Coordinates of C-alpha atoms and ligand atoms in Angstrom, one line a residue:
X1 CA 187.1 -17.4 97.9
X2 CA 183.5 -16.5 99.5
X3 CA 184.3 -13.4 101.7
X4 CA 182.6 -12.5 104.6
X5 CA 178.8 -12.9 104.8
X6 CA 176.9 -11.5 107.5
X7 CA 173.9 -13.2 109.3
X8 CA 171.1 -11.0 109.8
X9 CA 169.6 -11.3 113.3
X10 CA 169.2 -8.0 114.9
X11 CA 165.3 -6.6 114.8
X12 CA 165.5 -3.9 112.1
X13 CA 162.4 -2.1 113.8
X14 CA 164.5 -1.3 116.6
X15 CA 166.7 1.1 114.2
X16 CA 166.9 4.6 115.3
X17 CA 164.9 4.0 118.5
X18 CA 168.3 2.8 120.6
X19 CA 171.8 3.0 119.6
X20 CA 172.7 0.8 116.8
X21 CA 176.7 0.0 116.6
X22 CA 176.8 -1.2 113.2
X23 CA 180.4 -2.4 113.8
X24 CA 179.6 -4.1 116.9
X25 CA 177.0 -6.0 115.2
X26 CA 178.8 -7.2 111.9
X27 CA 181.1 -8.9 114.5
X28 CA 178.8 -10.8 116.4
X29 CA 177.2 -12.0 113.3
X30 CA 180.2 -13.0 111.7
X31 CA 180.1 -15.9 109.9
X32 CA 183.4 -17.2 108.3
X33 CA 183.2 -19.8 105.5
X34 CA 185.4 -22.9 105.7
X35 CA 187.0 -21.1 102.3
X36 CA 188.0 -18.0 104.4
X37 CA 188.7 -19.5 107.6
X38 CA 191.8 -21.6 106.1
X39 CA 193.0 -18.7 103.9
X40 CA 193.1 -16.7 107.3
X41 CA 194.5 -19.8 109.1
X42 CA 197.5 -20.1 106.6
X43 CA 198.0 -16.8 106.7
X44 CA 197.6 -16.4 103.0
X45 CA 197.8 -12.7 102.2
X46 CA 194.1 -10.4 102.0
X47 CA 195.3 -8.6 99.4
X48 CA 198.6 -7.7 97.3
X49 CA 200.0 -4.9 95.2
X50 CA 201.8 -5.3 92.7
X51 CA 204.1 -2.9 91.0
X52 CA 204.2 -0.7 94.0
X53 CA 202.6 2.5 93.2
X54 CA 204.0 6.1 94.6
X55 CA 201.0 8.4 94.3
X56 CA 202.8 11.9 92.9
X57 CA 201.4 15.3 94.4
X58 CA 200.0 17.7 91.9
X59 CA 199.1 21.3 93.2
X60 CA 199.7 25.1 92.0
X61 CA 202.1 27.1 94.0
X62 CA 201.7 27.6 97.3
X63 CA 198.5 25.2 97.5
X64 CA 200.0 22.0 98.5
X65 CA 198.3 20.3 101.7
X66 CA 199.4 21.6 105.4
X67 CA 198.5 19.1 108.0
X68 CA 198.7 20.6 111.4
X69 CA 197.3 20.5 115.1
X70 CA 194.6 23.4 116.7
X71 CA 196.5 26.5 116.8
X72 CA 199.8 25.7 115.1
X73 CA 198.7 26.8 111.6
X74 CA 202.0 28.7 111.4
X75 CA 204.5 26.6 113.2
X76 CA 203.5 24.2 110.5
X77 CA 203.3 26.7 107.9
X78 CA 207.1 27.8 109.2
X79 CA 208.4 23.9 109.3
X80 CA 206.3 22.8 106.1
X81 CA 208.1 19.7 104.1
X82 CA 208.5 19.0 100.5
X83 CA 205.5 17.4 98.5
X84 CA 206.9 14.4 96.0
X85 CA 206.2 17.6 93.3
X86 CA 208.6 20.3 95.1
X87 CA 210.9 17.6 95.8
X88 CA 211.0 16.5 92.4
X89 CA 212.2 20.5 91.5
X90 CA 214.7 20.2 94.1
X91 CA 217.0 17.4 93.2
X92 CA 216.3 18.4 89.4
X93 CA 218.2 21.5 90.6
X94 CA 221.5 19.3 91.7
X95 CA 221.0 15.6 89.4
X96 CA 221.8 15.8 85.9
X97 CA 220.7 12.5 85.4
X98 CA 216.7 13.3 87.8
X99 CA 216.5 15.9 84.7
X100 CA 216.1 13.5 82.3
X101 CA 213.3 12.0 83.9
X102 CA 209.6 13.2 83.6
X103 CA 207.8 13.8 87.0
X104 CA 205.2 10.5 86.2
X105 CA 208.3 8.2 85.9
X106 CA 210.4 9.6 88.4
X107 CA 209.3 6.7 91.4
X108 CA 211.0 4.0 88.8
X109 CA 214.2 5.6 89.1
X110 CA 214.2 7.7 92.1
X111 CA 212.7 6.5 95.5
X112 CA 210.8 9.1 97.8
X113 CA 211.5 9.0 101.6
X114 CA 209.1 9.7 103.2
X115 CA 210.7 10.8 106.5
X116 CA 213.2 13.5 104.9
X117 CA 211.0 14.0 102.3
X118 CA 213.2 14.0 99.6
X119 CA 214.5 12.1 96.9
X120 CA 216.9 9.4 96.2
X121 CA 218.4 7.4 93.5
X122 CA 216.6 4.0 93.5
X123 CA 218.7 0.9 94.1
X124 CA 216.3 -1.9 94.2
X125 CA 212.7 -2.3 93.9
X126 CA 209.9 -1.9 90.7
X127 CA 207.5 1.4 91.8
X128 CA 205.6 3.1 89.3
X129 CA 204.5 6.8 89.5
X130 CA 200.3 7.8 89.5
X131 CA 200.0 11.4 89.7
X132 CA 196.8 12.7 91.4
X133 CA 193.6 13.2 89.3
X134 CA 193.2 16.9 88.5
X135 CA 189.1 17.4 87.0
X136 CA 189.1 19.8 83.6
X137 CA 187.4 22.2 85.2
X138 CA 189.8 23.1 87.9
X139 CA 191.8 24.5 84.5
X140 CA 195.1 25.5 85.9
X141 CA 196.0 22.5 88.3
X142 CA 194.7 20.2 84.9
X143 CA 197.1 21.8 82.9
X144 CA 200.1 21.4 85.2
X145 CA 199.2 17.9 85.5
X146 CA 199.6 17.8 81.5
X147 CA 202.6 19.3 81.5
X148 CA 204.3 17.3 84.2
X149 CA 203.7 14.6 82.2
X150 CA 205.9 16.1 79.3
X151 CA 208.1 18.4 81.1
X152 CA 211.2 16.9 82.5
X153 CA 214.0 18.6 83.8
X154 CA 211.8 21.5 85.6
X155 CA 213.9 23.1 89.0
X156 CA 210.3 25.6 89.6
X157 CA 206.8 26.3 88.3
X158 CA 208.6 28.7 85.9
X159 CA 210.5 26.3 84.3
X160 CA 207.2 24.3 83.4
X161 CA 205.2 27.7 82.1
X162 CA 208.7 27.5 79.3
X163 CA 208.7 27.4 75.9
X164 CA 211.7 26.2 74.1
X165 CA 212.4 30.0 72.7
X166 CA 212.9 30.7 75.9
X167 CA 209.7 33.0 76.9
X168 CA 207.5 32.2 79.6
X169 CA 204.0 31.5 79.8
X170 CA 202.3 33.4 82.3
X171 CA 199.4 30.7 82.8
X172 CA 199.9 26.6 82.4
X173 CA 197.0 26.7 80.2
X174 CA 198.6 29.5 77.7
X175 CA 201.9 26.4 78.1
X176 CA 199.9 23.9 77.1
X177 CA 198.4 25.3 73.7
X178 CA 201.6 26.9 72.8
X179 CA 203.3 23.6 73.2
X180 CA 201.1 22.1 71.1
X181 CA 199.6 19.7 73.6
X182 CA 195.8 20.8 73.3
X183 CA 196.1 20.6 69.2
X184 CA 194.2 18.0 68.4
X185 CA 191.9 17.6 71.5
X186 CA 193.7 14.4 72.6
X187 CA 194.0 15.6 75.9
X188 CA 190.1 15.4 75.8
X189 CA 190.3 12.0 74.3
X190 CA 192.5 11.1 77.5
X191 CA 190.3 12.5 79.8
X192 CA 187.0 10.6 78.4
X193 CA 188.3 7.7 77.7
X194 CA 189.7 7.5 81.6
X195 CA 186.4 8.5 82.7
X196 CA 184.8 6.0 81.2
X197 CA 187.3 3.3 83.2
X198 CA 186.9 5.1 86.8
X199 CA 184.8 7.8 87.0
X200 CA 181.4 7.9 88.7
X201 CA 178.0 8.3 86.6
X202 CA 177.6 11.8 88.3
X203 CA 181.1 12.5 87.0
X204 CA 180.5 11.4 83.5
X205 CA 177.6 13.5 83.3
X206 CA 178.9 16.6 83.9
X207 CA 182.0 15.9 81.9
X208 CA 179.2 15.6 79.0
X209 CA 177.8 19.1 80.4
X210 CA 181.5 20.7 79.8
X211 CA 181.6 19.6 76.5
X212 CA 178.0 20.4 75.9
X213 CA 179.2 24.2 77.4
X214 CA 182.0 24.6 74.8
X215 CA 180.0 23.5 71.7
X216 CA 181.3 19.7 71.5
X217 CA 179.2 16.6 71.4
X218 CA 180.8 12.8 72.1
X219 CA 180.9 12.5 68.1
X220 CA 183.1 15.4 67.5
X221 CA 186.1 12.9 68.8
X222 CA 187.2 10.0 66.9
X223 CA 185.9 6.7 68.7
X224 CA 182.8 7.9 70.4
X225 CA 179.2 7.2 69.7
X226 CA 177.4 10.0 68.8
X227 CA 174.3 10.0 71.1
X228 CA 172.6 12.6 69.4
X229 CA 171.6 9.6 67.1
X230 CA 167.4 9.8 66.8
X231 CA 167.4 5.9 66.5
X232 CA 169.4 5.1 69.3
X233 CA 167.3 2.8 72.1
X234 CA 168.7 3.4 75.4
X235 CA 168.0 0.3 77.7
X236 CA 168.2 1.3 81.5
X237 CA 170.9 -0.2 83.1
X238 CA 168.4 -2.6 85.2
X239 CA 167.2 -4.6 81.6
X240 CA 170.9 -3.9 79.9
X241 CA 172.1 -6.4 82.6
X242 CA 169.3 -8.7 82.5
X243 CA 169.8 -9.0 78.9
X244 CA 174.0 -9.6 79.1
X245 CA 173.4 -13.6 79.4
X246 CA 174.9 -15.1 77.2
X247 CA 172.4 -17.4 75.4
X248 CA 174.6 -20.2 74.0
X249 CA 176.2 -20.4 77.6
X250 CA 172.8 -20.5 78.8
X251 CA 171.7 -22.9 76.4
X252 CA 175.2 -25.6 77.8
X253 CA 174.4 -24.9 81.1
X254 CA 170.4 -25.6 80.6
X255 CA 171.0 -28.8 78.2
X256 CA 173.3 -30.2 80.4
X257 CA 171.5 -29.5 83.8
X258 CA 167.8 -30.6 82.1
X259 CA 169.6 -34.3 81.5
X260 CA 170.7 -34.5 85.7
X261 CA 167.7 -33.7 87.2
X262 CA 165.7 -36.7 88.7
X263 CA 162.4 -37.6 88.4
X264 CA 161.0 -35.0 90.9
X265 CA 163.0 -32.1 89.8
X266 CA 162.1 -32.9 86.0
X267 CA 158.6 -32.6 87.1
X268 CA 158.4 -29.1 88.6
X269 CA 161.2 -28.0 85.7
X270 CA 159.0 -28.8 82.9
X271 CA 155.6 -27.4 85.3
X272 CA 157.5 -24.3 85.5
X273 CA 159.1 -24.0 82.0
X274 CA 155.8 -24.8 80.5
X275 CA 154.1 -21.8 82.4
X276 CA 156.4 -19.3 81.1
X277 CA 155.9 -20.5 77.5
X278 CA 151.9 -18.9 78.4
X279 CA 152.6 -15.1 78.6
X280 CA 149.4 -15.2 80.3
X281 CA 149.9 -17.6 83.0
X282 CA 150.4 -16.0 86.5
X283 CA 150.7 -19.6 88.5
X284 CA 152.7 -19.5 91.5
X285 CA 154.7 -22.9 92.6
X286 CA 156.1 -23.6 95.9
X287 CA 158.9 -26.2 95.9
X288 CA 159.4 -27.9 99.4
X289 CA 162.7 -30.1 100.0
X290 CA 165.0 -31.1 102.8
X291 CA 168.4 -29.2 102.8
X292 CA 170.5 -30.5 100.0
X293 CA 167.8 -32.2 97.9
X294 CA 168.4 -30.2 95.0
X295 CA 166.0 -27.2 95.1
X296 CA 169.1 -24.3 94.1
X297 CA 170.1 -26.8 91.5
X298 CA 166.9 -27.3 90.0
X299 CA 166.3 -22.7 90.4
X300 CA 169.4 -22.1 88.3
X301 CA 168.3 -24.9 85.8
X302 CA 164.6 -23.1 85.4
X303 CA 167.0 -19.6 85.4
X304 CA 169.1 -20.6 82.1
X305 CA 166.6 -22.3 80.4
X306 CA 164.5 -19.0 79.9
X307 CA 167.6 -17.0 80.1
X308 CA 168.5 -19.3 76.8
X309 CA 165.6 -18.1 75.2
X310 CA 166.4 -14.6 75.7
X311 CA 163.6 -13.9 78.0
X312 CA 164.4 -12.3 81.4
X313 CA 164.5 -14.2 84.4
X314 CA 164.7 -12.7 87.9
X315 CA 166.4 -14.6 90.6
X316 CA 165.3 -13.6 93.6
X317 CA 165.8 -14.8 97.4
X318 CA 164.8 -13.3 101.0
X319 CA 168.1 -13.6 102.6
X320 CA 171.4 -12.4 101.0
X321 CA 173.2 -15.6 101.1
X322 CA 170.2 -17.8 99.7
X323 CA 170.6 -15.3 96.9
X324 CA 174.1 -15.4 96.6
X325 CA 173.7 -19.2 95.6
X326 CA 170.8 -17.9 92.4
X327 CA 172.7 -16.9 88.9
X328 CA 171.8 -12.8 89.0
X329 CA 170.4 -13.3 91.8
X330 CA 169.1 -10.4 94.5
X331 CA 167.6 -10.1 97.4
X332 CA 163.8 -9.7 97.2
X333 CA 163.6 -6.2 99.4
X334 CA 167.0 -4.7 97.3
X335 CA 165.0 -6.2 93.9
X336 CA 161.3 -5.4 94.7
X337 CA 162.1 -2.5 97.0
X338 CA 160.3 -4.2 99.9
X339 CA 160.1 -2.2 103.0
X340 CA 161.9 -2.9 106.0
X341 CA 159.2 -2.6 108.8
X342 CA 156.1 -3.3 106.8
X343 CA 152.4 -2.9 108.0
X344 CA 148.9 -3.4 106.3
X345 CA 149.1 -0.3 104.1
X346 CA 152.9 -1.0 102.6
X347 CA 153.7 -1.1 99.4
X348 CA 157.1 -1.6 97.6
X349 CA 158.7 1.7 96.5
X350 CA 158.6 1.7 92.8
X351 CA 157.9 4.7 90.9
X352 CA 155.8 4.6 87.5
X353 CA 158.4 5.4 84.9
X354 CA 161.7 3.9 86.7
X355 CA 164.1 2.2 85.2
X356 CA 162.8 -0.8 87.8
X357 CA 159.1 -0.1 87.1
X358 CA 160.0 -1.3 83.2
X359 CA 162.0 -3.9 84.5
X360 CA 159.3 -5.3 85.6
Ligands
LIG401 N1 170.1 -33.6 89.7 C1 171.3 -33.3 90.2 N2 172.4 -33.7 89.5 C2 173.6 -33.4 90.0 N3 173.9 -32.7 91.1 C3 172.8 -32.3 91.8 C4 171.5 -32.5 91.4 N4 170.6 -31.9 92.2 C5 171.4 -31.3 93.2 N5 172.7 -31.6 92.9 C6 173.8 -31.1 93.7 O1 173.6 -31.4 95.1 C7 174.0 -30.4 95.9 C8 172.9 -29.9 96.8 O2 171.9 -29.3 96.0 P1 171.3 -27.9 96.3 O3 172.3 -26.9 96.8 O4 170.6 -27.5 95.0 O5 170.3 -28.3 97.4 P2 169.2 -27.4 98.2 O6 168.0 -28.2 98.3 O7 169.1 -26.1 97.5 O8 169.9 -27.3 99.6 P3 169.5 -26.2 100.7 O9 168.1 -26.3 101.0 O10 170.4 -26.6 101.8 O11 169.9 -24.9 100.1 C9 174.7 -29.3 95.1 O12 176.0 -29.5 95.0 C10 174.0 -29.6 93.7 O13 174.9 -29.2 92.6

């Protein structure tokens, strides 16, 4: 389905000088595709969920969140409700059966309610358990999180800081190691191998710098490359995509494209393809066609045909939905860094040794 696309039309020079209601102006240029409108007019759902998921509070003791108006900091402090986590320690202290469970699968057997705050046996319904992120380097609120993911039955923080002798931990951390959970670094395992699925570059990096901190490198655990490597080439991220395509994909889509075109489109395909063979050849062409005459058709042709030769190929368009209709391709300004408001003396905002600058 083609989402929303926004048509442009506001004078961008006028930004900062007068109020700009960014919201008020993504309305008024609104346009809806024939694609969207009928989803909307059928009333097709926007989005879906599916197993419901009951997000599971993780915090020390005494840290959980207070919401609460100007003022009222101890009226709410006085009247403050059960998180899913002190909840959970309640009705482990009355259900045999909630004692069983570990905290991460409670939601598939017990439901939360969210207006008494407590919890419930579930009758109907398929809801799986997420418990919030805790980062390694908040220590104590990780650990917990570790150990309500192997700890069932606990009525109190106590209960979790347990060992099976019977003594108690007096830190989760000390918990964990004792229990064996920290042994083999798994937990660090875990923790990369999730950060690799969600977490942000800046994230990532200073994961690396924690490690880095206590001695490890990514080659100490089983799985991961070792980037101390000295023959490793790191491409930038810009030329790692541009060199993803597929070049027998490429090569279908060209072969079979090449054999449609008509007379006129053969002729500026094989002018352009021919100038790309000659490294040296800085030609620009200008193709000119009424609307629907095949001018994106015969682009994406020129596109996979070098693309199928492994060479790079940037697609590039002025307006956002002309380049939505290029394979890979980008707006000129996002590509080429073209300022907005442009005078004599611009010049696009490259720096020598980017990862763009090499794109190029
Ligand atoms: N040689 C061809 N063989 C088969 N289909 C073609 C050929 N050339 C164009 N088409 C088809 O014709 C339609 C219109 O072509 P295209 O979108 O490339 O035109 P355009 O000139 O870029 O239009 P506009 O200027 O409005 O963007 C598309 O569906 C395209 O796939």
């Amino acid at each position: 389905m083609v989402g929303l696309q926004k048509a442009e039309t506001s004078d961008f020079s006028k930004i900062g000088t007068k109020v700009y209601n960014e919201i008020t102006h993504y309305f008024d240029a609104w346009y809806v595709s024939a694609s969207e409108a009928s989803w909307r007019i059928f009333h097709y759902d926007l989005h879906t969920h599916s197993p419901a998921i009951q997000r599971l509070a993780v915090h020390l003791p005494g840290q959980e969140q207070v919401i609460y108006s100007e003022g009222k900091a101890q009226q709410a402090l006085q009247h403050n409700k059960n998180t899913t986590l002190t909840g959970w320690f309640k009705i482990d202290q009355t259900n045999p059966l909630a004692r069983t469970i570990s905290y991460n699968l409670f939601p598939e057997h017990f439901k939360w309610n969210q207006s008494s705050h407590t919890w419930a046996p579930r009758k109907k319904g398929k809801v799986i358990g997420r418990l919030y992120r805790a980062n390694p380097a908040e220590e104590e609120r990780f650990f917990l999180r570790l150990l309500l993911h192997h700890c069932p039955g606990a009525t109190c923080y106590e209960d979790l800081r347990k060992l099976e002798d019977g003594t108690v931990c007096t830190t989760f951390i000390e918990t964990a190691m004792r229990r064996g959970f920290l042994q083999h670094d798994e937990e660090c395992v875990e923790c990369l191998t999730e950060a690799a699925d969600i977490a942000t570059p800046t994230q990532i990096r200073l994961l690396f710098q924690l490690l880095k901190s206590h001695g490890k490198n990514l080659a100490d655990f089983p799985g991961f490359p070792n980037i101390d490597e000295p023959n490793i080439s790191f491409k930038s991220n810009l030329l790692h995509k541009q060199c993803q395509y597929k070049i027998e994909y490429q090569t279908v889509v060209a072969d079979k494209n090449e054999s449609l075109l008509n007379s006129d489109q053969h002729h500026v395909y094989q002018k352009v393809v021919d100038a790309t063979e000659q490294h040296t050849n800085t030609t620009a062409y200008f193709v000119e066609g009424p609307g629907g005459s095949g001018k994106t058709f015969l682009y994406n042709t020129i596109l996979a045909r070098i693309r199928s030769k492994g060479e790079i190929a940037q697609a590039v368009a002025s307006s956002g939905i002309a380049a939505e209709l290029l394979n890979g391709g980008r707006t000129a300004h996002s590509r080429f860094k073209i300022p907005i408001s442009i005078s004599e003396t611009s010049t696009c905002n490259i720096s020598r040794n980017s990862a763009l600058a090499n794109l190029i």
